[in-house]
PDB file of C-alpha atoms in Angstrom:
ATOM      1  CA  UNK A  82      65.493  47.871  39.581  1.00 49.00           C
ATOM      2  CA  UNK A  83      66.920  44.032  39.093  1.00 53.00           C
ATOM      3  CA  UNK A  84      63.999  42.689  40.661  1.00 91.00           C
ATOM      4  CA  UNK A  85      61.335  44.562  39.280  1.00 97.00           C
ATOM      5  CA  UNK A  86      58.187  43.169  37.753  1.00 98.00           C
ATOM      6  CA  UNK A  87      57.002  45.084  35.660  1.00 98.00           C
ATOM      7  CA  UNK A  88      58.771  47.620  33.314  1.00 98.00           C
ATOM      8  CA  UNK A  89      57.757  50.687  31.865  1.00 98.00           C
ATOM      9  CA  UNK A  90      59.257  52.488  28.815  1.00 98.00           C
ATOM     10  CA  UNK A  91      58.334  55.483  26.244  1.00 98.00           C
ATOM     11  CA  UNK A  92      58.780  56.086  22.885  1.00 98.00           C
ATOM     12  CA  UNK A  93      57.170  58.196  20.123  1.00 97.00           C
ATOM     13  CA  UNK A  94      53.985  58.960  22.523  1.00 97.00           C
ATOM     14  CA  UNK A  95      54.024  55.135  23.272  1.00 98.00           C
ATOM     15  CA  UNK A  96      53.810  53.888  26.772  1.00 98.00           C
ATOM     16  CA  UNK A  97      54.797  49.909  26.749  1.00 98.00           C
ATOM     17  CA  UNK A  98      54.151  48.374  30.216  1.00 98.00           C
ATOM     18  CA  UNK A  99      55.800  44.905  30.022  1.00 98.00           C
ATOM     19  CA  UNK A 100      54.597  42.045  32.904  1.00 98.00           C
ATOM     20  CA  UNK A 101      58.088  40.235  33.714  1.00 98.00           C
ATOM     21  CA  UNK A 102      57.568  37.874  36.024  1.00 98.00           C
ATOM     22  CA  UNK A 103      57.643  34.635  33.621  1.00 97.00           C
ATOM     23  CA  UNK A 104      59.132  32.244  37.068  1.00 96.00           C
ATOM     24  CA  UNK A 105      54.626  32.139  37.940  1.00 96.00           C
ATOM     25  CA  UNK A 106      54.273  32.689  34.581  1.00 97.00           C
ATOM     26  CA  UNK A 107      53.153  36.429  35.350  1.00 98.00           C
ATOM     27  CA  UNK A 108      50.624  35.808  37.610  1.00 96.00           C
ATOM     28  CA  UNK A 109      49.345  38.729  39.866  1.00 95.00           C
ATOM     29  CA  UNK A 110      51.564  38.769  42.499  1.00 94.00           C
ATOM     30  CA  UNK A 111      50.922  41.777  45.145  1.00 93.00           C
ATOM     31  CA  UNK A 112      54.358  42.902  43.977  1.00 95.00           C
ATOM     32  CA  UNK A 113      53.429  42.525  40.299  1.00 96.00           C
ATOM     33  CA  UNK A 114      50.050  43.838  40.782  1.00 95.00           C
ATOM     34  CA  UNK A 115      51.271  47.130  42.698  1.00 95.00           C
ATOM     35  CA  UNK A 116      53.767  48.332  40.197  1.00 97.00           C
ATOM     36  CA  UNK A 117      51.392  47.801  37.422  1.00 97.00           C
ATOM     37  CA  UNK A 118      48.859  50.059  38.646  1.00 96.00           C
ATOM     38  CA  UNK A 119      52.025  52.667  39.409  1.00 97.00           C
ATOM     39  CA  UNK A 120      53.294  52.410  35.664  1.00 98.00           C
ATOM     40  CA  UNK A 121      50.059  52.839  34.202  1.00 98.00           C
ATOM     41  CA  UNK A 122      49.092  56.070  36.327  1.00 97.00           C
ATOM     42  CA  UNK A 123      52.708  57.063  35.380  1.00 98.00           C
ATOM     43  CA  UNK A 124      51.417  56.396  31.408  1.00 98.00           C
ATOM     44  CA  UNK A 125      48.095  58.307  31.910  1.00 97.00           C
ATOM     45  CA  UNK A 126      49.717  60.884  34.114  1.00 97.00           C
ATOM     46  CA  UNK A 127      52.152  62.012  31.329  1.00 98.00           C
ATOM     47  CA  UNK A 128      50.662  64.138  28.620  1.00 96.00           C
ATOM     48  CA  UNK A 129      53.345  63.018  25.710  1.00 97.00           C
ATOM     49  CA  UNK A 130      51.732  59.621  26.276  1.00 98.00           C
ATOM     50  CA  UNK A 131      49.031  59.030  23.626  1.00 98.00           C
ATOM     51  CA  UNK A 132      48.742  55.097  23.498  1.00 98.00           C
ATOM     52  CA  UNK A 133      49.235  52.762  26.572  1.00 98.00           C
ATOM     53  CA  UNK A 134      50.576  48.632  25.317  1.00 99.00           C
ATOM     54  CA  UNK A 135      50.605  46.293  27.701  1.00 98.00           C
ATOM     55  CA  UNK A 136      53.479  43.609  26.826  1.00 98.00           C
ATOM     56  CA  UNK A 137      54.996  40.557  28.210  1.00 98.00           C
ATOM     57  CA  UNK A 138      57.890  38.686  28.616  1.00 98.00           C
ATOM     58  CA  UNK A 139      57.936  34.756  28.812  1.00 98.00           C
ATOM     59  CA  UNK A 140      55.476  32.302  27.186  1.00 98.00           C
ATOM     60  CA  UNK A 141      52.328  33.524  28.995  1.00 98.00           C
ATOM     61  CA  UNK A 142      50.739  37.260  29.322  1.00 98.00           C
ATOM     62  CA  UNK A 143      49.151  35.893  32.399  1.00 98.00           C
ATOM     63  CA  UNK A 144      48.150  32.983  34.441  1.00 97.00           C
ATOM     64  CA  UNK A 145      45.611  35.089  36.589  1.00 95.00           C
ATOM     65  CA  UNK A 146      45.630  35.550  40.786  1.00 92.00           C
ATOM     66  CA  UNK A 147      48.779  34.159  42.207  1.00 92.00           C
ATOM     67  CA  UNK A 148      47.318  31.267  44.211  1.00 88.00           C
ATOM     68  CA  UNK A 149      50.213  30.918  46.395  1.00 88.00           C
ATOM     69  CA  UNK A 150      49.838  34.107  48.146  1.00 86.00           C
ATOM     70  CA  UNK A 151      45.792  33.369  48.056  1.00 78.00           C
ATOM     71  CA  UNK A 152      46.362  30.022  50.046  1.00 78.00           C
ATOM     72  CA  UNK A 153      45.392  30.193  53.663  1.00 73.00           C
ATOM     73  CA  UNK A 154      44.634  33.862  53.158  1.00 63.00           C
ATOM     74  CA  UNK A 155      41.500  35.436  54.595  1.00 65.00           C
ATOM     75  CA  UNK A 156      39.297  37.160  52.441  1.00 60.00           C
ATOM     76  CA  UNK A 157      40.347  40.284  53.572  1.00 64.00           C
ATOM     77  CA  UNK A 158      43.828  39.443  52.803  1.00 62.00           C
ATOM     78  CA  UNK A 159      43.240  38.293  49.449  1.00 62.00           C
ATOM     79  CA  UNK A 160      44.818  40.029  46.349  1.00 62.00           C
ATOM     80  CA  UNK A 161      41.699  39.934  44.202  1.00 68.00           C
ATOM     81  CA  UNK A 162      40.666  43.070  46.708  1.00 74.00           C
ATOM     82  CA  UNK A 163      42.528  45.232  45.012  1.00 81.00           C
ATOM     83  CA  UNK A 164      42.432  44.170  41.238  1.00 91.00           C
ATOM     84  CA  UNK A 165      38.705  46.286  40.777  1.00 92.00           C
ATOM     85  CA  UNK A 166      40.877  49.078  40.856  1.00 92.00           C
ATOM     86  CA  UNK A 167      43.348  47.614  38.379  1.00 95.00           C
ATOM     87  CA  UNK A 168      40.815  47.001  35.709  1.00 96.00           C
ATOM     88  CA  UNK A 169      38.472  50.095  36.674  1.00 93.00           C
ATOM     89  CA  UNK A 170      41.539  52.331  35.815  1.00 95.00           C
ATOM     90  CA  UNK A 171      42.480  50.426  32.478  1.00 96.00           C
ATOM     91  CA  UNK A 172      38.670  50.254  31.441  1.00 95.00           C
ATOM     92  CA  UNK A 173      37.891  53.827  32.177  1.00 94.00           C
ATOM     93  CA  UNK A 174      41.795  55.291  30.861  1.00 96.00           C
ATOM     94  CA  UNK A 175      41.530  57.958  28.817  1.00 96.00           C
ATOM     95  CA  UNK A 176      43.907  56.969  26.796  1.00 98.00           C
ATOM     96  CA  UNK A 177      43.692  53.880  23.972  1.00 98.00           C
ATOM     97  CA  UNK A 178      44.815  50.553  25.990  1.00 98.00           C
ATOM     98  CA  UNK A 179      46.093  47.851  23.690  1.00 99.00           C
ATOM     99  CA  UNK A 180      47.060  44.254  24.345  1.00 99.00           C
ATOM    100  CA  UNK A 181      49.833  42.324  23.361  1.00 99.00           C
ATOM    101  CA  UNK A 182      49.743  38.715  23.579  1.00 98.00           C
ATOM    102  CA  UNK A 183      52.470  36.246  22.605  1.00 98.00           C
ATOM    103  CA  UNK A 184      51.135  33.372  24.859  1.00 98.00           C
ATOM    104  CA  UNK A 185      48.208  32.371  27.310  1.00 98.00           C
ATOM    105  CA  UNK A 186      45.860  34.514  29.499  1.00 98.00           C
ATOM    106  CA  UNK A 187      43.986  32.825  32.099  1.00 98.00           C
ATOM    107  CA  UNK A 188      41.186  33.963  34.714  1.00 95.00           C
ATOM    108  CA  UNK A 189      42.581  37.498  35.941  1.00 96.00           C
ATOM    109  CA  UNK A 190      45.058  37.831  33.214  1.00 98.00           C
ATOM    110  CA  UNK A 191      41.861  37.487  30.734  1.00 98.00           C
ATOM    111  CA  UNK A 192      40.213  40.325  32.629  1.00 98.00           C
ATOM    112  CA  UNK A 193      43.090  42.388  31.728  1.00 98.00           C
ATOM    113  CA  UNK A 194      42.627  41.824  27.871  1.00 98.00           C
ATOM    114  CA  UNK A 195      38.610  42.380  28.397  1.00 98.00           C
ATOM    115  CA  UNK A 196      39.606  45.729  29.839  1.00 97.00           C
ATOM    116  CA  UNK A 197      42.190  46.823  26.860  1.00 98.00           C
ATOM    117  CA  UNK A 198      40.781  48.703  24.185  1.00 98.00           C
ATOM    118  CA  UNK A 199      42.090  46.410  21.532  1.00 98.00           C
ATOM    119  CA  UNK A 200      43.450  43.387  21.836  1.00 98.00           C
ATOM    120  CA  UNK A 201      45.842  41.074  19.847  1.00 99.00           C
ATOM    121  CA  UNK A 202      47.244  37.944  20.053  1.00 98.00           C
ATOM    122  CA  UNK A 203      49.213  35.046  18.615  1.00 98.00           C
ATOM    123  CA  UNK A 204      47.020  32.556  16.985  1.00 98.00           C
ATOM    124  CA  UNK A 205      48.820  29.873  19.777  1.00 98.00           C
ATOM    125  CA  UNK A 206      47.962  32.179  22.356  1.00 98.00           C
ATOM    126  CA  UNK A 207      44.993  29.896  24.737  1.00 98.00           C
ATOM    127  CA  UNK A 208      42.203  31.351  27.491  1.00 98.00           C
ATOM    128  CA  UNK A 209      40.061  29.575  30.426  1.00 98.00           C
ATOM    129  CA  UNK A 210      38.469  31.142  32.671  1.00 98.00           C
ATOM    130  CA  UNK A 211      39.286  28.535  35.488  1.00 95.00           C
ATOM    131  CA  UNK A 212      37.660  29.969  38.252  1.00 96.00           C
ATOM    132  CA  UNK A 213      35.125  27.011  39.402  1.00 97.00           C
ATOM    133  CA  UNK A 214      37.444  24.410  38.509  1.00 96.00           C
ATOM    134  CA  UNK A 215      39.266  26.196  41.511  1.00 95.00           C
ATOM    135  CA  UNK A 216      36.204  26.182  43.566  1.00 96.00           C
ATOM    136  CA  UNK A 217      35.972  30.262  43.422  1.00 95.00           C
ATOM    137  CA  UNK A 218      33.997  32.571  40.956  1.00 95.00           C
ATOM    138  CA  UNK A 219      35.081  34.706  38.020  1.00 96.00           C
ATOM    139  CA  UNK A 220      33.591  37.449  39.628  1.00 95.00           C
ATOM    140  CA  UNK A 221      35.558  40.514  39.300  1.00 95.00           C
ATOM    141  CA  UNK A 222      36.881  39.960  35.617  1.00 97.00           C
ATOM    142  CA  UNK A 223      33.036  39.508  34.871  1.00 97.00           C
ATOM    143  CA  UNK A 224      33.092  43.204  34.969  1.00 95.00           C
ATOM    144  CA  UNK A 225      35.136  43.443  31.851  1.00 96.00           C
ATOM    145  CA  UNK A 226      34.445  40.407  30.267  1.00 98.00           C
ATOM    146  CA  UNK A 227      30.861  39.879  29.913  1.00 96.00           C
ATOM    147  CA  UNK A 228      30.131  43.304  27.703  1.00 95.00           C
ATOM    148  CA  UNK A 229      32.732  41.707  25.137  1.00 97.00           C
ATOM    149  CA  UNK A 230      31.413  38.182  25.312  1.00 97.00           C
ATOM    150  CA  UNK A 231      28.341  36.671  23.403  1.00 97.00           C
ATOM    151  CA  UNK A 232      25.986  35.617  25.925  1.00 97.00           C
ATOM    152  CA  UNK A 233      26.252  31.818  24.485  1.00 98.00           C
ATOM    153  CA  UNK A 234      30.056  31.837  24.736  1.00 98.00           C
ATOM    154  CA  UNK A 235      30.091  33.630  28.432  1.00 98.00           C
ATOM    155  CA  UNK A 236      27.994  30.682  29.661  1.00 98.00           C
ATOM    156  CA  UNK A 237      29.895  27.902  27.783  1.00 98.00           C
ATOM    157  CA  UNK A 238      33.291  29.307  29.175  1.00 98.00           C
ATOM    158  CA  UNK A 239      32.837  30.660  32.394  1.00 98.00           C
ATOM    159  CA  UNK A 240      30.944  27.493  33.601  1.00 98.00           C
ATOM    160  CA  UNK A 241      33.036  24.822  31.991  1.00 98.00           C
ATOM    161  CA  UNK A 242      36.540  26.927  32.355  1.00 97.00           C
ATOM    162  CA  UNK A 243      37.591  24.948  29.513  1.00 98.00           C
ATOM    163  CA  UNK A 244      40.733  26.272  27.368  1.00 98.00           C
ATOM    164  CA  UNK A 245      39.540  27.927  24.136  1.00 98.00           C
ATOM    165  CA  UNK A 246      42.145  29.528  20.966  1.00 98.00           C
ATOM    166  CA  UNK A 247      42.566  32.553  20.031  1.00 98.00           C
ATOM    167  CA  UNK A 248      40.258  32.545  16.771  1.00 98.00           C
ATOM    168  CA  UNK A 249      37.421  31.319  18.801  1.00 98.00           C
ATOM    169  CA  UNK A 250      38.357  34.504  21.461  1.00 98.00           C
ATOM    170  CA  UNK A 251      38.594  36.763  18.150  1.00 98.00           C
ATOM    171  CA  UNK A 252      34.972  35.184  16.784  1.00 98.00           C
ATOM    172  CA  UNK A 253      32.881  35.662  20.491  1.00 98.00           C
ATOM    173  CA  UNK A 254      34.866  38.935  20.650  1.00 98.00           C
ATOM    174  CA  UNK A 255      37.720  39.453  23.249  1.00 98.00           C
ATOM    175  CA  UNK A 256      39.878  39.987  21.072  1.00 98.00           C
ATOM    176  CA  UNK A 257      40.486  42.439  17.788  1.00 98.00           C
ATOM    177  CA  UNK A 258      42.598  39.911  16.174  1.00 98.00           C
ATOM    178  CA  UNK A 259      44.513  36.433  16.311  1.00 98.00           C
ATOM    179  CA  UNK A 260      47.312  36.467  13.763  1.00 98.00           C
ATOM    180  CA  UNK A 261      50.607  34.144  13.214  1.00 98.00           C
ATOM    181  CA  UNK A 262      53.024  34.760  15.914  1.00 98.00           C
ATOM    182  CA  UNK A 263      55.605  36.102  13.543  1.00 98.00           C
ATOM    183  CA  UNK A 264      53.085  39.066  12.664  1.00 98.00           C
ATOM    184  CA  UNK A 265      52.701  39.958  16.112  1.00 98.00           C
ATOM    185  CA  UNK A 266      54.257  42.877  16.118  1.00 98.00           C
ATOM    186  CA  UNK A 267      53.156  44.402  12.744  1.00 98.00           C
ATOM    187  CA  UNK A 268      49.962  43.393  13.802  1.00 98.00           C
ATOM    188  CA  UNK A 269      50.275  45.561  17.254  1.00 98.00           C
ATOM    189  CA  UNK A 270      52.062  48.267  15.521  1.00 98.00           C
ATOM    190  CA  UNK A 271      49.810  48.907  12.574  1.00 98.00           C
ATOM    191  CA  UNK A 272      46.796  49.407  15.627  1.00 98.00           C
ATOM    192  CA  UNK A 273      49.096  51.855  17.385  1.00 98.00           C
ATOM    193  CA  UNK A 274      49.729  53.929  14.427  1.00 98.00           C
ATOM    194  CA  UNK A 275      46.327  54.457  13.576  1.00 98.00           C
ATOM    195  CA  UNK A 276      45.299  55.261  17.570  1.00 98.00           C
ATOM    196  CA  UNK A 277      48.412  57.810  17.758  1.00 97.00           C
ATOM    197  CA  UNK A 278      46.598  59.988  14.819  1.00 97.00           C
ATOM    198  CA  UNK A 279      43.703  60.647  16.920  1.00 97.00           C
ATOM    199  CA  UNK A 280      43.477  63.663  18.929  1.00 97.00           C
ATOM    200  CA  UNK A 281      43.740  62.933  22.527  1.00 97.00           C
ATOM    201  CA  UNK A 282      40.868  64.517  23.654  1.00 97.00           C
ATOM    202  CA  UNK A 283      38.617  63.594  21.039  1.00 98.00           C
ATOM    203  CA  UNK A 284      39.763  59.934  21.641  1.00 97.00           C
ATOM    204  CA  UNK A 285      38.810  60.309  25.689  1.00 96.00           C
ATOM    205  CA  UNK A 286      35.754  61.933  24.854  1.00 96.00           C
ATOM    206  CA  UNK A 287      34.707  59.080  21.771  1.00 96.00           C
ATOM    207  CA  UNK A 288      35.938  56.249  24.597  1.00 94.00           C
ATOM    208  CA  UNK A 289      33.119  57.554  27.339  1.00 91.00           C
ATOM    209  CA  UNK A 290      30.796  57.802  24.150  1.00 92.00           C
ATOM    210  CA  UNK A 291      31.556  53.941  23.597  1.00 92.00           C
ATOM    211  CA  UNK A 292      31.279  52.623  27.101  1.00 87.00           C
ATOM    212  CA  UNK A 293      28.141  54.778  27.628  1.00 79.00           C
ATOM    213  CA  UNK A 294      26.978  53.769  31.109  1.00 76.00           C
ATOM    214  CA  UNK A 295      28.970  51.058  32.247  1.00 73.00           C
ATOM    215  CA  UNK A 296      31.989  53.196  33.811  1.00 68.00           C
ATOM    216  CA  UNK A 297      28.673  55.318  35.777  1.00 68.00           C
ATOM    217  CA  UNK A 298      27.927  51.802  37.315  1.00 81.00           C
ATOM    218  CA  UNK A 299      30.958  50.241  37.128  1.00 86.00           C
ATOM    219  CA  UNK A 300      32.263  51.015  40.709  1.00 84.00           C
ATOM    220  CA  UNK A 301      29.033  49.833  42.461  1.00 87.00           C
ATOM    221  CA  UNK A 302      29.595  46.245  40.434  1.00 91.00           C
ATOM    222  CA  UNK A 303      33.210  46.121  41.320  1.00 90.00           C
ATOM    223  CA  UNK A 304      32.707  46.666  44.641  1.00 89.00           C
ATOM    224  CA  UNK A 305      29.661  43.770  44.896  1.00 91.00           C
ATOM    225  CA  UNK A 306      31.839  41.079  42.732  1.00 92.00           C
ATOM    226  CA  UNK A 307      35.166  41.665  44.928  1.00 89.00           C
ATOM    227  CA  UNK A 308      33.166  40.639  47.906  1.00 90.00           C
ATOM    228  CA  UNK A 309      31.947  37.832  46.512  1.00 93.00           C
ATOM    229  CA  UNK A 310      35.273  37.052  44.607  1.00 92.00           C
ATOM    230  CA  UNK A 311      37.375  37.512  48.176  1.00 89.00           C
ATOM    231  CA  UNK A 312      34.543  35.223  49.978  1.00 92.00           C
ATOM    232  CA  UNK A 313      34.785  32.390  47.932  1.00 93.00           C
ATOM    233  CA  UNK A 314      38.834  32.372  47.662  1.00 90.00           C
ATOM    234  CA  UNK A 315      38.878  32.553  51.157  1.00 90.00           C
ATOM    235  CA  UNK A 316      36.087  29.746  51.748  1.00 94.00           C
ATOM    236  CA  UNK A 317      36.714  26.478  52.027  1.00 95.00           C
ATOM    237  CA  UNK A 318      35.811  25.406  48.439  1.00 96.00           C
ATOM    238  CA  UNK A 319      37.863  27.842  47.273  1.00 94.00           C
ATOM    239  CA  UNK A 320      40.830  26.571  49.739  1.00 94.00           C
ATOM    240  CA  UNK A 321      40.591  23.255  48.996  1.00 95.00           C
ATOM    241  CA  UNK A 322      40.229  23.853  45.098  1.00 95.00           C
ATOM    242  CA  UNK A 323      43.161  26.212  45.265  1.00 93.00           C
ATOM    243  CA  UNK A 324      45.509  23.627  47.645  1.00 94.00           C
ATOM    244  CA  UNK A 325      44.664  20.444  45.152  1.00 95.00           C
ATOM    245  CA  UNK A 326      46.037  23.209  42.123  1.00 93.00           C
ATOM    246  CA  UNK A 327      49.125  23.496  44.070  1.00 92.00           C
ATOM    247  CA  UNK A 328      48.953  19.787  44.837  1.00 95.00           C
ATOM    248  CA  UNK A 329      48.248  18.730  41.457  1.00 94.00           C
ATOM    249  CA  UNK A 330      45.943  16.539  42.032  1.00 95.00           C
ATOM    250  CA  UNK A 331      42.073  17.169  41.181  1.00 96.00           C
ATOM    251  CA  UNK A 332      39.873  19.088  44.113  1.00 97.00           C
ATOM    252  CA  UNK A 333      37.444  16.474  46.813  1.00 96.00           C
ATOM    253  CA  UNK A 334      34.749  17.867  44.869  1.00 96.00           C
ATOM    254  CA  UNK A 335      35.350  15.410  41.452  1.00 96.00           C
ATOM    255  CA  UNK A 336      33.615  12.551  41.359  1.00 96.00           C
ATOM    256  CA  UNK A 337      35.982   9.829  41.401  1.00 91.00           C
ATOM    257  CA  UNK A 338      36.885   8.359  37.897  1.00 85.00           C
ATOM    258  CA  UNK A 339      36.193  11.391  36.320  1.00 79.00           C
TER     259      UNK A 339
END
């Protein structure tokens, strides 16, 4: 399709599902969001798939929740209702989940890379979780997030939502690696090899061993963060810090001169 968002090809027992929406800077549209979550059951659905890579095109994996469909939306109308599901099913996949980042994740698109398996990036690549400087709550990608991050770092990050590199995200540990752009690939590849060599059962079976109770209570926590998440997009904080984003211009919250 010429105006799809997100493609989806196989090759060698190698699903690649590749965000390509780089006009919002692939930000979770409800279009982009949708055929994501169809791709990857497609990946986990197929039995000659072994390894699922999530790609991009453009400069930036991900900028997070597309704010201009979250703007004067209610909070049952807002898209972070349905990304739980999104990272549930790429957190619990049987299947290895890895990564790929050329460029930026932010907020939601952050979450994503929490809920891979591995994760690699470009040492240019940059995160923020910039949630509060929005006047809404990281809630959601806390889920996957938090059992990666040091405690310190979680605190530092999510309450500040200032930008940090990729070797600081490798060091507090969400991701595997940060290596020069123009070992990207080999990087990704050389993971990929080695997951394709395990047996796909015993790989299932060793990724419930890893995640030991969190998937049991994951579904409970999803559902409690996405009604806090949709509340405070929807509030008037969240409205106001989401309309001065658009506006470019800093929220009525900032002290002036600051």
């Amino acid at each position: 399709m010429a105006d799809e968002l997100v493609h989806y090809t196989t090759a060698a027992g190698v699903a690649t599902i590749t965000l390509d929406s780089p006009h919002n800077r692939n930000a979770l549209s409800a279009q982009l969001r949708s055929e994501l979550s169809d791709h990857l059951d497609r990946a986990l659905g197929d039995d000659a798939v072994r390894v699922v890579v999530l790609d991009h095109t453009g400069p930036v994996f991900c900028a997070g929740m597309d704010l201009k469909e979250a703007r004067g939306a209610g909070a049952d109308q807002q898209g972070v209702n349905e990304f739980p599901a999104l990272l549930h099913r790429l957190w619990t996949s049987p299947k290895p989940v890895v990564a790929k980042l050329a460029g930026p994740a932010r907020a939601g698109g952050v979450g994503i890379v929490a809920a891979a398996d591995i994760a690699v990036a470009a040492d240019t690549a940059t995160f923020a979780f910039t949630e509060v400087r929005l006047g809404v709550v990281p809630a959601v990608i806390s889920v996957t997030v938090l059992p990666r991050l040091t405690a310190r770092a979680a605190h530092e990050l999510f309450l500040t939502g200032e930008v940090f590199d990729a070797e600081r995200a490798a060091r507090i540990g969400l991701l595997n690696a940060a290596v020069p752009a123009v070992e990207l690939d080999a990087a990704v590849d050389g993971y990929v090899a080695s997951l394709v060599r395990g047996g796909p059962k015993a790989l299932a079976a060793t990724k419930e061993l890893l995640q030991g109770d969190t998937a049991l209570t994951m579904s409970e926590t999803f559902e409690r963060m996405q009604q806090l998440s949709a509340g405070f997009f929807a509030s008037e904080e969240g409205q106001e810090g989401i309309a001065a984003f658009g506006e470019k211009r800093a929220p009525n919250w900032v002290p002036e001169g600051s």
